[in-house]
Coordinates of C-alpha atoms and ligand atoms in Angstrom, one line a residue:
X7 CA 13.4 -50.3 -3.0
X8 CA 9.8 -48.8 -4.2
X9 CA 8.6 -49.3 -0.6
X10 CA 11.9 -47.1 1.1
X11 CA 11.9 -44.5 -1.1
X12 CA 8.7 -44.1 -0.7
X13 CA 8.5 -44.6 3.3
X14 CA 11.5 -41.7 2.8
X15 CA 9.2 -39.3 0.6
X16 CA 6.6 -39.8 3.5
X17 CA 8.9 -38.3 6.0
X18 CA 10.8 -35.8 4.1
X19 CA 7.4 -35.0 3.1
X20 CA 6.2 -34.8 6.8
X21 CA 8.9 -32.7 7.9
X22 CA 8.7 -30.1 5.2
X23 CA 4.7 -29.7 6.3
X24 CA 6.3 -29.3 10.0
X25 CA 8.5 -27.0 7.9
X26 CA 6.1 -25.0 6.2
X27 CA 3.5 -24.9 9.1
X28 CA 6.0 -23.1 11.2
X29 CA 6.7 -21.2 8.9
X30 CA 3.1 -20.0 8.0
X31 CA 3.0 -19.5 11.2
X32 CA 6.2 -17.1 11.5
X33 CA 4.6 -16.0 8.1
X34 CA 1.7 -15.5 10.4
X35 CA 2.8 -13.4 13.6
X36 CA 5.0 -11.7 11.0
X37 CA 2.6 -9.6 9.2
X38 CA 0.2 -9.1 12.6
X39 CA 3.3 -7.2 14.3
X40 CA 3.5 -5.4 10.4
X41 CA 0.3 -4.6 11.1
X42 CA 0.6 -2.4 13.9
X43 CA 4.1 -1.9 14.1
X44 CA 4.0 1.0 10.8
X45 CA 5.0 -1.6 8.3
X46 CA 2.5 -1.2 6.1
X47 CA 2.3 0.9 3.5
X48 CA 0.1 2.9 1.4
X49 CA 0.8 3.1 -2.6
X50 CA -1.1 5.6 -5.2
X51 CA -1.8 4.6 -8.4
X52 CA -3.8 7.7 -10.8
X53 CA -7.1 6.9 -12.5
X54 CA -7.3 9.9 -15.3
X55 CA -10.5 11.3 -17.0
X56 CA -9.8 10.2 -20.6
X57 CA -10.7 13.2 -22.0
X58 CA -9.3 15.4 -20.1
X59 CA -6.5 13.7 -18.9
X60 CA -7.0 15.2 -15.0
X61 CA -6.5 12.9 -12.2
X62 CA -10.2 12.7 -11.1
X63 CA -9.4 9.3 -8.0
X64 CA -6.3 7.5 -7.4
X65 CA -6.3 3.1 -6.6
X66 CA -4.9 3.0 -3.2
X67 CA -3.3 -0.4 -3.4
X68 CA -0.9 -2.1 -0.3
X69 CA 3.0 -3.3 0.5
X70 CA 4.5 -3.9 2.5
X71 CA 8.0 -1.9 4.1
X72 CA 9.5 -4.8 5.5
X73 CA 12.1 -4.2 7.1
X74 CA 14.3 -6.8 5.3
X75 CA 12.9 -7.7 2.7
X76 CA 12.3 -5.1 1.3
X77 CA 9.3 -4.0 -0.6
X78 CA 6.9 -7.1 -0.5
X79 CA 3.5 -7.1 -3.0
X80 CA 0.7 -7.5 -1.7
X81 CA -0.6 -10.2 -3.5
X82 CA 2.1 -12.2 -1.3
X83 CA 0.7 -11.1 1.8
X84 CA -3.0 -10.7 1.1
X85 CA -3.4 -14.9 0.0
X86 CA -2.3 -15.4 4.4
X87 CA -3.7 -12.4 5.6
X88 CA -7.3 -13.8 4.1
X89 CA -6.6 -17.5 4.6
X90 CA -5.6 -16.2 8.9
X91 CA -7.4 -13.2 9.9
X92 CA -5.1 -11.1 9.8
X93 CA -7.8 -9.2 6.3
X94 CA -9.7 -7.1 9.2
X95 CA -7.6 -4.5 10.7
X96 CA -5.1 -4.5 7.6
X97 CA -7.9 -3.6 5.5
X98 CA -8.6 -1.7 8.5
X99 CA -5.7 0.4 8.3
X100 CA -5.9 0.4 5.2
X101 CA -9.2 1.4 4.2
X102 CA -8.2 4.7 7.0
X103 CA -4.8 5.7 5.7
X104 CA -6.6 5.5 2.4
X105 CA -9.9 8.1 3.6
X106 CA -6.8 10.4 5.6
X107 CA -4.8 11.1 2.6
X108 CA -7.9 11.3 -0.2
X109 CA -10.1 13.6 2.3
X110 CA -6.3 15.9 2.6
X111 CA -5.4 16.6 -0.8
X112 CA -8.9 18.1 -0.8
X113 CA -7.6 20.3 1.1
X114 CA -4.9 21.1 -0.4
X115 CA -6.0 22.3 -3.3
X116 CA -10.1 23.3 -4.2
X117 CA -8.9 21.8 -7.8
X118 CA -9.3 18.3 -5.3
X119 CA -11.8 19.4 -4.1
X120 CA -13.8 16.1 -6.3
X121 CA -11.3 14.0 -5.9
X122 CA -11.7 10.0 -5.3
X123 CA -9.9 7.2 -3.8
X124 CA -10.6 3.4 -4.7
X125 CA -10.0 1.1 -2.5
X126 CA -9.6 -2.9 -2.8
X127 CA -11.4 -4.7 -0.8
X128 CA -11.7 -9.2 -0.3
X129 CA -13.6 -12.3 -0.6
X130 CA -13.8 -12.1 3.0
X131 CA -13.6 -8.2 4.3
X132 CA -16.8 -7.9 3.0
X133 CA -18.4 -11.5 5.3
X134 CA -17.1 -9.4 8.0
X135 CA -19.7 -8.4 10.3
X136 CA -20.3 -5.1 11.0
X137 CA -18.1 -3.5 8.1
X138 CA -20.2 -1.0 6.7
X139 CA -20.8 0.1 10.0
X140 CA -16.6 -0.2 10.3
X141 CA -16.8 2.5 7.0
X142 CA -19.1 4.5 7.9
X143 CA -16.6 4.9 11.5
X144 CA -13.4 5.5 8.8
X145 CA -15.9 8.4 6.5
X146 CA -16.5 10.8 10.4
X147 CA -12.7 9.8 11.2
X148 CA -11.5 11.4 8.6
X149 CA -14.3 14.0 6.8
X150 CA -14.2 11.4 3.6
X151 CA -18.1 12.4 1.7
X152 CA -18.4 8.5 1.3
X153 CA -19.2 9.5 -2.3
X154 CA -15.3 9.7 -2.8
X155 CA -15.1 6.2 -1.5
X156 CA -15.1 3.5 -3.7
X157 CA -15.3 -0.1 -3.5
X158 CA -13.4 -2.6 -5.9
X159 CA -14.8 -6.1 -4.9
X160 CA -13.9 -8.6 -7.8
X161 CA -16.1 -12.5 -8.7
X162 CA -14.8 -14.2 -6.0
X163 CA -17.3 -12.5 -3.6
X164 CA -20.0 -14.1 -5.7
X165 CA -18.3 -18.0 -4.3
X166 CA -19.3 -18.0 -0.7
X167 CA -22.3 -16.6 0.1
X168 CA -24.2 -14.4 -2.7
X169 CA -26.8 -13.2 -1.4
X170 CA -25.2 -12.1 2.2
X171 CA -22.5 -10.8 0.2
X172 CA -25.8 -8.5 -1.6
X173 CA -26.3 -7.4 1.3
X174 CA -23.5 -6.0 2.8
X175 CA -23.1 -4.3 -0.8
X176 CA -26.5 -2.3 0.0
X177 CA -25.8 -1.2 3.1
X178 CA -22.5 0.0 1.7
X179 CA -24.2 1.5 -0.7
X180 CA -27.1 3.2 2.1
X181 CA -24.1 5.4 3.2
X182 CA -23.8 6.6 -0.4
X183 CA -20.3 4.7 -1.6
X184 CA -19.2 3.5 -4.2
X185 CA -18.7 -0.2 -5.9
X186 CA -16.4 -0.8 -8.2
X187 CA -16.3 -4.5 -10.3
X188 CA -12.7 -5.2 -10.6
X189 CA -10.5 -7.3 -13.1
X190 CA -13.9 -7.7 -15.2
X191 CA -14.6 -9.9 -17.9
X192 CA -12.3 -13.0 -15.8
X193 CA -14.6 -14.2 -13.4
X194 CA -16.7 -16.9 -14.3
X195 CA -19.7 -15.5 -12.8
X196 CA -18.8 -12.5 -15.0
X197 CA -22.2 -11.3 -16.1
X198 CA -24.8 -12.0 -13.5
X199 CA -22.9 -8.9 -11.5
X200 CA -24.8 -6.8 -13.6
X201 CA -28.0 -7.8 -12.4
X202 CA -27.3 -8.9 -9.3
X203 CA -24.8 -5.9 -7.9
X204 CA -25.4 -2.9 -6.8
X205 CA -22.4 -1.8 -8.6
X206 CA -21.5 1.5 -10.4
X207 CA -18.2 0.9 -11.9
X208 CA -16.3 -1.6 -14.6
X209 CA -12.9 -2.1 -14.2
X210 CA -12.1 -3.8 -16.9
X211 CA -8.6 -6.2 -16.8
X212 CA -6.1 -5.8 -17.9
X213 CA -6.0 -8.5 -19.3
X214 CA -7.7 -7.0 -22.3
X215 CA -6.6 -4.1 -22.8
X216 CA -3.5 -6.0 -23.5
X217 CA -5.3 -8.1 -26.2
X218 CA -6.2 -4.7 -27.9
X219 CA -3.8 -5.1 -30.6
X220 CA -5.7 -7.8 -32.6
X221 CA -9.3 -7.7 -33.5
X222 CA -10.9 -10.0 -31.0
X223 CA -9.4 -8.3 -28.1
X224 CA -10.7 -4.8 -29.4
X225 CA -13.8 -6.3 -29.8
X226 CA -14.7 -7.5 -26.4
X227 CA -12.9 -3.4 -25.1
X228 CA -15.8 -2.1 -27.5
X229 CA -18.7 -4.5 -26.5
X230 CA -17.6 -3.9 -22.5
X231 CA -17.1 0.1 -23.2
X232 CA -21.7 -0.4 -24.4
X233 CA -22.3 -2.5 -21.9
X234 CA -21.5 -0.2 -20.2
X235 CA -23.1 2.7 -21.9
X236 CA -26.3 0.8 -21.4
X237 CA -25.9 0.4 -18.5
X238 CA -25.2 3.1 -17.8
X239 CA -22.5 2.4 -15.7
X240 CA -18.6 3.8 -15.6
X241 CA -15.7 1.5 -17.1
X242 CA -12.4 1.6 -16.6
X243 CA -9.5 0.1 -18.2
X244 CA -6.5 -0.5 -15.9
X245 CA -3.4 -1.6 -17.3
X246 CA -2.7 0.8 -19.9
X247 CA 0.8 0.4 -20.9
X248 CA 0.7 1.8 -24.7
X249 CA -0.1 5.0 -26.7
X250 CA -1.8 2.4 -29.5
X251 CA -3.9 1.1 -26.0
X252 CA -5.0 4.8 -25.2
X253 CA -5.8 6.2 -28.0
X254 CA -7.6 3.1 -28.4
X255 CA -9.6 3.8 -25.4
X256 CA -10.1 7.3 -26.0
X257 CA -12.3 5.9 -29.9
X258 CA -13.9 3.5 -28.3
X259 CA -15.3 7.1 -25.4
X260 CA -14.1 4.4 -22.0
X261 CA -14.3 7.5 -19.6
X262 CA -11.5 6.3 -17.2
X263 CA -7.8 4.6 -17.7
X264 CA -5.2 3.7 -14.8
X265 CA -1.7 2.1 -15.8
X266 CA 1.5 2.3 -16.2
X267 CA 1.9 4.2 -19.3
X268 CA 0.0 7.2 -17.0
X269 CA 2.1 6.5 -13.0
X270 CA 3.1 3.6 -11.8
X271 CA 1.6 2.9 -7.9
X272 CA 3.7 5.9 -6.5
X273 CA 4.6 6.9 -2.2
X274 CA 2.3 9.5 -1.2
X275 CA 5.2 12.3 -1.5
X276 CA 4.9 11.3 -5.2
X277 CA 1.6 11.2 -5.8
X278 CA 1.0 14.3 -5.0
X279 CA 3.4 16.0 -7.2
X280 CA 1.5 14.3 -9.7
X281 CA -1.4 16.0 -7.5
X282 CA 0.1 19.1 -9.3
X283 CA 0.9 20.1 -12.3
X284 CA -2.6 17.6 -13.3
X285 CA -2.3 19.4 -17.0
X286 CA 1.3 18.8 -18.1
X287 CA -0.3 16.0 -20.8
X288 CA 1.3 12.4 -19.8
X289 CA 1.3 12.5 -16.2
X290 CA 4.5 10.9 -15.9
X291 CA 5.4 7.4 -15.3
Ligands
C2E25 P1 -6.1 -4.8 -8.9 O1 -6.5 -4.1 -6.8 O2 -6.3 -5.6 -10.1 O3 -4.5 -3.6 -9.1 C1 -3.8 -3.4 -10.4 C2 -2.4 -4.2 -9.7 O4 -2.1 -4.1 -11.8 C3 -1.5 -2.9 -9.2 O5 -1.4 -4.1 -8.2 C4 -0.6 -2.6 -10.4 O6 0.3 -1.9 -9.3 C5 -1.3 -3.6 -10.6 N1 -1.5 -2.5 -12.7 C6 -1.8 -1.3 -12.8 N2 -0.6 -0.6 -13.8 C7 -0.3 -1.9 -14.2 C8 0.2 -1.8 -15.6 O7 0.0 -0.9 -16.7 N3 0.5 -3.3 -16.6 C9 0.4 -3.4 -15.1 N4 1.0 -5.1 -15.3 N5 0.2 -4.3 -14.4 C10 -0.6 -3.0 -13.5 P2 -0.8 -4.5 -6.8 O8 -0.7 -3.1 -6.6 O9 1.2 -5.5 -7.2 O10 -2.0 -5.7 -6.0 C11 -2.3 -6.5 -6.7 C12 -3.5 -7.1 -6.1 O11 -3.4 -6.7 -4.8 C13 -4.9 -5.8 -6.1 O12 -5.1 -5.9 -8.2 C14 -5.4 -6.4 -5.4 O13 -6.8 -7.5 -5.6 C15 -4.7 -7.0 -4.7 N6 -5.2 -5.9 -4.3 C16 -3.8 -5.3 -3.7 N7 -3.6 -3.9 -2.4 C17 -5.0 -4.8 -1.5 C18 -6.0 -4.1 -0.5 O14 -5.8 -2.8 0.6 N8 -6.4 -4.9 -0.2 C19 -6.4 -5.5 -0.4 N9 -8.1 -6.6 -0.5 N10 -6.6 -6.5 -1.5 C20 -5.0 -5.4 -2.7
MG26 MG1 -8.2 -3.1 -7.7
MG27 MG1 -7.7 -4.9 -11.5
MG28 MG1 -6.1 -7.5 -12.0

Protein backbone atom coordinates (compact mmCIF):
# COMPACT_ATOMS: atom_id res chain seq x y z
CA UNK A 1 0.00 0.00 0.00
CA UNK A 2 2.76 2.37 1.02
CA UNK A 3 4.62 1.58 -2.20
CA UNK A 4 1.56 2.21 -4.32
CA UNK A 5 0.75 5.50 -2.74
CA UNK A 6 4.40 6.46 -3.17
CA UNK A 7 4.13 5.73 -6.87
CA UNK A 8 0.90 7.67 -7.16
CA UNK A 9 2.44 10.56 -5.32
CA UNK A 10 5.41 10.41 -7.64
CA UNK A 11 3.21 10.44 -10.74
CA UNK A 12 1.17 13.23 -9.34
CA UNK A 13 4.29 15.16 -8.47
CA UNK A 14 5.68 14.69 -11.96
CA UNK A 15 2.41 15.82 -13.42
CA UNK A 16 2.35 18.92 -11.28
CA UNK A 17 6.02 19.59 -12.11
CA UNK A 18 5.06 19.59 -15.78
CA UNK A 19 2.10 21.78 -15.08
CA UNK A 20 4.34 24.12 -13.14
CA UNK A 21 6.94 24.19 -15.88
CA UNK A 22 4.26 24.97 -18.45
CA UNK A 23 2.80 27.62 -16.21
CA UNK A 24 6.24 29.18 -15.79
CA UNK A 25 6.81 29.25 -19.54
CA UNK A 26 3.42 30.85 -20.00
CA UNK A 27 4.16 33.38 -17.27
CA UNK A 28 7.52 34.15 -18.84
CA UNK A 29 5.97 34.70 -22.26
CA UNK A 30 3.24 36.85 -20.68
CA UNK A 31 5.84 38.90 -18.85
CA UNK A 32 7.88 39.50 -22.00
CA UNK A 33 4.77 40.60 -23.86
CA UNK A 34 3.76 42.82 -20.98
CA UNK A 35 7.04 44.74 -21.14
CA UNK A 36 6.80 45.06 -24.92
CA UNK A 37 3.11 45.99 -24.97
CA UNK A 38 2.99 48.79 -22.44
CA UNK A 39 1.46 46.93 -19.48
CA UNK A 40 4.13 48.03 -17.01
CA UNK A 41 3.56 51.09 -14.83
CA UNK A 42 5.90 53.10 -12.67
CA UNK A 43 4.49 54.23 -9.33
CA UNK A 44 6.23 56.97 -7.37
CA UNK A 45 6.69 57.21 -3.63
CA UNK A 46 7.89 60.54 -2.23
CA UNK A 47 11.01 60.73 -0.08
CA UNK A 48 10.92 63.85 2.06
CA UNK A 49 13.45 65.92 3.93
CA UNK A 50 12.35 65.19 7.49
CA UNK A 51 13.28 68.66 8.66
CA UNK A 52 11.42 70.71 6.03
CA UNK A 53 8.90 68.03 4.94
CA UNK A 54 9.66 68.94 1.33
CA UNK A 55 9.74 66.21 -1.31
CA UNK A 56 13.35 65.75 -2.39
CA UNK A 57 13.11 62.54 -4.32
CA UNK A 58 10.73 59.90 -5.60
CA UNK A 59 11.37 56.18 -5.52
CA UNK A 60 10.24 54.49 -8.73
CA UNK A 61 8.39 51.23 -8.01
CA UNK A 62 7.21 49.06 -10.88
CA UNK A 63 3.77 47.46 -11.16
CA UNK A 64 2.24 45.26 -13.82
CA UNK A 65 -1.13 46.47 -15.01
CA UNK A 66 -2.44 43.12 -16.19
CA UNK A 67 -5.59 43.22 -18.40
CA UNK A 68 -7.44 40.65 -16.27
CA UNK A 69 -5.40 40.20 -13.08
CA UNK A 70 -5.31 43.92 -12.32
CA UNK A 71 -2.36 45.63 -10.68
CA UNK A 72 0.32 43.02 -9.92
CA UNK A 73 2.90 43.98 -7.26
CA UNK A 74 6.64 43.65 -8.09
CA UNK A 75 7.36 40.82 -5.65
CA UNK A 76 5.00 38.65 -7.74
CA UNK A 77 7.00 39.03 -10.97
CA UNK A 78 10.48 40.51 -10.31
CA UNK A 79 11.90 37.13 -9.17
CA UNK A 80 10.66 35.47 -12.39
CA UNK A 81 11.95 38.42 -14.42
CA UNK A 82 15.35 37.89 -12.82
CA UNK A 83 15.42 34.13 -13.41
CA UNK A 84 14.41 34.46 -17.05
CA UNK A 85 16.45 37.50 -18.00
CA UNK A 86 13.32 39.60 -18.66
CA UNK A 87 14.74 41.92 -15.98
CA UNK A 88 17.07 43.28 -18.70
CA UNK A 89 14.41 44.92 -20.89
CA UNK A 90 12.12 45.52 -17.89
CA UNK A 91 14.78 47.31 -15.82
CA UNK A 92 15.78 49.29 -18.85
CA UNK A 93 12.21 50.42 -19.42
CA UNK A 94 11.67 51.37 -15.75
CA UNK A 95 14.86 53.42 -15.64
CA UNK A 96 14.11 55.27 -18.87
CA UNK A 97 10.52 55.99 -17.83
CA UNK A 98 11.51 57.14 -14.32
CA UNK A 99 14.31 59.40 -15.60
CA UNK A 100 12.06 60.88 -18.27
CA UNK A 101 9.34 61.58 -15.69
CA UNK A 102 11.73 63.13 -13.19
CA UNK A 103 13.18 65.42 -15.85
CA UNK A 104 9.65 66.42 -16.94
CA UNK A 105 8.81 67.41 -13.33
CA UNK A 106 12.04 69.38 -13.03
CA UNK A 107 11.20 71.31 -16.17
CA UNK A 108 7.56 71.87 -15.21
CA UNK A 109 8.39 73.67 -12.00
CA UNK A 110 11.41 75.86 -11.21
CA UNK A 111 11.13 74.80 -7.54
CA UNK A 112 11.72 71.21 -8.58
CA UNK A 113 15.04 71.72 -10.34
CA UNK A 114 16.79 69.55 -7.77
CA UNK A 115 14.18 66.78 -7.67
CA UNK A 116 15.81 63.34 -7.83
CA UNK A 117 14.67 59.86 -8.72
CA UNK A 118 15.63 56.57 -7.05
CA UNK A 119 15.50 53.39 -9.13
CA UNK A 120 15.84 49.84 -7.77
CA UNK A 121 18.49 47.63 -9.30
CA UNK A 122 18.51 43.89 -8.71
CA UNK A 123 21.71 41.86 -8.40
CA UNK A 124 21.08 40.34 -11.81
CA UNK A 125 20.84 43.77 -13.43
CA UNK A 126 24.18 44.74 -11.96
CA UNK A 127 25.69 41.70 -13.68
CA UNK A 128 24.39 42.63 -17.13
CA UNK A 129 27.26 43.73 -19.36
CA UNK A 130 27.33 47.38 -20.33
CA UNK A 131 25.06 48.61 -17.52
CA UNK A 132 26.96 51.87 -16.97
CA UNK A 133 26.93 52.54 -20.69
CA UNK A 134 23.19 51.89 -20.76
CA UNK A 135 22.59 54.25 -17.83
CA UNK A 136 24.68 56.95 -19.52
CA UNK A 137 22.61 56.47 -22.67
CA UNK A 138 19.33 56.83 -20.75
CA UNK A 139 20.55 59.97 -19.00
CA UNK A 140 21.54 61.61 -22.24
CA UNK A 141 18.27 60.58 -23.95
CA UNK A 142 16.11 61.92 -21.15
CA UNK A 143 18.24 64.95 -20.28
CA UNK A 144 18.37 64.06 -16.59
CA UNK A 145 21.71 64.86 -14.99
CA UNK A 146 23.49 61.94 -13.34
CA UNK A 147 23.47 63.49 -9.87
CA UNK A 148 19.66 63.39 -9.88
CA UNK A 149 19.64 59.62 -10.29
CA UNK A 150 20.13 57.26 -7.36
CA UNK A 151 20.37 53.51 -7.83
CA UNK A 152 19.21 51.32 -4.94
CA UNK A 153 21.00 48.02 -4.44
CA UNK A 154 20.60 45.31 -1.78
CA UNK A 155 22.94 42.91 -0.04
CA UNK A 156 22.18 40.26 -2.66
CA UNK A 157 24.78 41.90 -4.94
CA UNK A 158 27.39 40.69 -2.45
CA UNK A 159 26.48 37.06 -3.02
CA UNK A 160 27.60 36.55 -6.61
CA UNK A 161 30.87 38.20 -7.51
CA UNK A 162 31.35 41.21 -5.21
CA UNK A 163 34.49 42.40 -7.01
CA UNK A 164 32.64 42.56 -10.32
CA UNK A 165 29.75 44.36 -8.59
CA UNK A 166 32.16 46.89 -7.09
CA UNK A 167 33.73 47.56 -10.51
CA UNK A 168 30.29 48.17 -12.04
CA UNK A 169 29.28 50.44 -9.15
CA UNK A 170 32.49 52.41 -9.61
CA UNK A 171 31.71 52.86 -13.31
CA UNK A 172 28.25 54.13 -12.33
CA UNK A 173 29.73 56.43 -9.68
CA UNK A 174 32.12 57.91 -12.21
CA UNK A 175 29.10 58.94 -14.29
CA UNK A 176 27.97 60.94 -11.26
CA UNK A 177 25.10 58.62 -10.31
CA UNK A 178 24.45 58.07 -6.57
CA UNK A 179 24.32 54.65 -4.96
CA UNK A 180 22.01 53.72 -2.07
CA UNK A 181 21.97 50.55 -0.01
CA UNK A 182 18.34 49.47 0.27
CA UNK A 183 16.88 47.53 3.23
CA UNK A 184 20.02 48.25 5.24
CA UNK A 185 20.49 46.08 8.30
CA UNK A 186 18.70 42.99 7.01
CA UNK A 187 21.55 41.48 5.00
CA UNK A 188 24.00 39.07 6.51
CA UNK A 189 26.90 41.16 5.30
CA UNK A 190 25.53 44.67 5.67
CA UNK A 191 28.66 46.00 7.34
CA UNK A 192 30.81 44.87 4.45
CA UNK A 193 29.11 47.40 2.24
CA UNK A 194 30.33 50.27 4.28
CA UNK A 195 33.97 49.60 3.66
CA UNK A 196 33.85 47.96 0.25
CA UNK A 197 31.11 49.63 -1.77
CA UNK A 198 31.19 53.17 -3.17
CA UNK A 199 27.93 54.26 -1.55
CA UNK A 200 26.24 57.59 -0.81
CA UNK A 201 23.07 56.67 1.06
CA UNK A 202 21.80 54.11 3.56
CA UNK A 203 18.12 53.24 3.60
CA UNK A 204 17.18 51.79 6.98
CA UNK A 205 14.89 48.82 6.49
CA UNK A 206 11.32 49.34 7.64
CA UNK A 207 11.68 46.38 10.00
CA UNK A 208 13.74 48.58 12.32
CA UNK A 209 11.42 51.56 11.93
CA UNK A 210 8.51 49.35 13.03
CA UNK A 211 10.53 48.27 16.07
CA UNK A 212 11.41 51.84 17.07
CA UNK A 213 8.78 52.02 19.80
CA UNK A 214 10.80 49.41 21.70
CA UNK A 215 14.08 50.48 23.35
CA UNK A 216 16.19 48.01 21.33
CA UNK A 217 14.65 49.08 18.04
CA UNK A 218 15.21 52.72 18.89
CA UNK A 219 18.84 52.00 19.82
CA UNK A 220 19.45 50.25 16.49
CA UNK A 221 17.98 53.08 14.41
CA UNK A 222 19.93 55.59 16.51
CA UNK A 223 23.14 53.65 15.85
CA UNK A 224 22.54 53.42 12.09
CA UNK A 225 21.80 57.16 11.86
CA UNK A 226 24.99 57.98 13.80
CA UNK A 227 27.00 55.52 11.74
CA UNK A 228 25.75 57.15 8.54
CA UNK A 229 26.76 60.55 9.81
CA UNK A 230 30.26 59.45 10.83
CA UNK A 231 30.72 57.96 7.37
CA UNK A 232 29.29 61.09 5.69
CA UNK A 233 26.45 59.11 4.14
CA UNK A 234 22.90 60.30 3.77
CA UNK A 235 20.32 58.28 5.63
CA UNK A 236 16.73 57.50 4.66
CA UNK A 237 14.18 55.75 6.86
CA UNK A 238 11.70 53.60 4.95
CA UNK A 239 8.28 52.43 6.05
CA UNK A 240 7.32 55.37 8.29
CA UNK A 241 3.71 54.68 9.23
CA UNK A 242 3.07 56.65 12.42
CA UNK A 243 3.52 60.20 13.73
CA UNK A 244 5.41 58.70 16.65
CA UNK A 245 7.99 57.11 14.36
CA UNK A 246 8.27 60.36 12.42
CA UNK A 247 8.97 62.47 15.49
CA UNK A 248 11.49 59.98 16.85
CA UNK A 249 13.34 60.06 13.53
CA UNK A 250 13.31 63.85 13.55
CA UNK A 251 14.72 63.75 17.06
CA UNK A 252 17.52 61.48 15.85
CA UNK A 253 18.18 63.91 13.02
CA UNK A 254 17.61 61.33 10.29
CA UNK A 255 17.86 63.21 6.97
CA UNK A 256 15.10 61.68 4.87
CA UNK A 257 12.03 59.51 5.15
CA UNK A 258 9.38 57.70 3.19
CA UNK A 259 6.37 55.63 4.15
CA UNK A 260 2.60 55.34 4.11
CA UNK A 261 2.29 58.19 6.65
CA UNK A 262 3.69 60.53 4.02
CA UNK A 263 2.28 58.80 0.95
CA UNK A 264 1.95 55.32 -0.54
CA UNK A 265 3.51 54.83 -4.00
CA UNK A 266 1.15 56.53 -6.49
CA UNK A 267 0.79 56.90 -10.28
CA UNK A 268 2.62 59.81 -11.92
CA UNK A 269 -0.44 62.06 -12.08
CA UNK A 270 -1.01 61.76 -8.32
CA UNK A 271 2.68 62.27 -7.61
CA UNK A 272 2.41 65.48 -9.56
CA UNK A 273 -0.32 66.80 -7.32
CA UNK A 274 1.82 65.96 -4.27
CA UNK A 275 4.54 68.13 -5.82
CA UNK A 276 2.16 70.98 -6.53
CA UNK A 277 1.49 71.46 -2.81
CA UNK A 278 4.85 70.65 -1.29
CA UNK A 279 4.42 72.68 1.89
CA UNK A 280 0.89 71.69 2.86
CA UNK A 281 2.23 69.77 5.84
CA UNK A 282 1.87 66.01 5.91
CA UNK A 283 1.67 65.27 2.24
CA UNK A 284 -1.37 62.93 2.26
CA UNK A 285 -1.72 59.25 2.92
P1 LIG B 1 11.92 48.35 -1.79
O1 LIG B 1 12.82 48.92 -2.84
O2 LIG B 1 12.48 48.18 -0.43
O3 LIG B 1 10.64 49.29 -1.82
C1 LIG B 1 9.90 49.62 -0.70
C2 LIG B 1 8.63 48.78 -0.62
O4 LIG B 1 7.98 49.07 0.61
C3 LIG B 1 7.62 49.09 -1.71
O5 LIG B 1 6.92 47.89 -2.00
C4 LIG B 1 6.70 50.09 -1.03
O6 LIG B 1 5.40 50.13 -1.58
C5 LIG B 1 6.67 49.54 0.37
N1 LIG B 1 6.37 50.58 1.36
C6 LIG B 1 6.61 51.89 1.30
N2 LIG B 1 6.21 52.53 2.41
C7 LIG B 1 5.71 51.58 3.22
C8 LIG B 1 5.12 51.62 4.55
O7 LIG B 1 5.01 52.66 5.20
N3 LIG B 1 4.73 50.43 5.08
C9 LIG B 1 4.86 49.25 4.38
N4 LIG B 1 4.43 48.14 4.96
N5 LIG B 1 5.39 49.19 3.14
C10 LIG B 1 5.82 50.34 2.57
P2 LIG B 1 6.66 47.42 -3.50
O8 LIG B 1 6.38 48.59 -4.38
O9 LIG B 1 5.70 46.30 -3.46
O10 LIG B 1 8.08 46.87 -3.94
C11 LIG B 1 8.64 45.75 -3.32
C12 LIG B 1 10.06 45.53 -3.77
O11 LIG B 1 10.12 45.17 -5.16
C13 LIG B 1 10.94 46.75 -3.64
O12 LIG B 1 11.36 46.90 -2.29
C14 LIG B 1 12.06 46.40 -4.58
O13 LIG B 1 13.00 45.55 -3.97
C15 LIG B 1 11.34 45.61 -5.67
N6 LIG B 1 11.11 46.49 -6.84
C16 LIG B 1 10.13 47.38 -7.04
N7 LIG B 1 10.26 47.99 -8.24
C17 LIG B 1 11.39 47.49 -8.79
C18 LIG B 1 12.08 47.71 -10.05
O14 LIG B 1 11.72 48.56 -10.89
N8 LIG B 1 13.22 46.97 -10.27
C19 LIG B 1 13.67 46.05 -9.37
N9 LIG B 1 14.81 45.37 -9.66
N10 LIG B 1 13.06 45.82 -8.19
C20 LIG B 1 11.92 46.53 -7.89
MG1 LIG C 1 14.03 50.48 -2.92
MG1 LIG D 1 13.70 49.32 0.64
MG1 LIG E 1 12.29 46.63 1.16
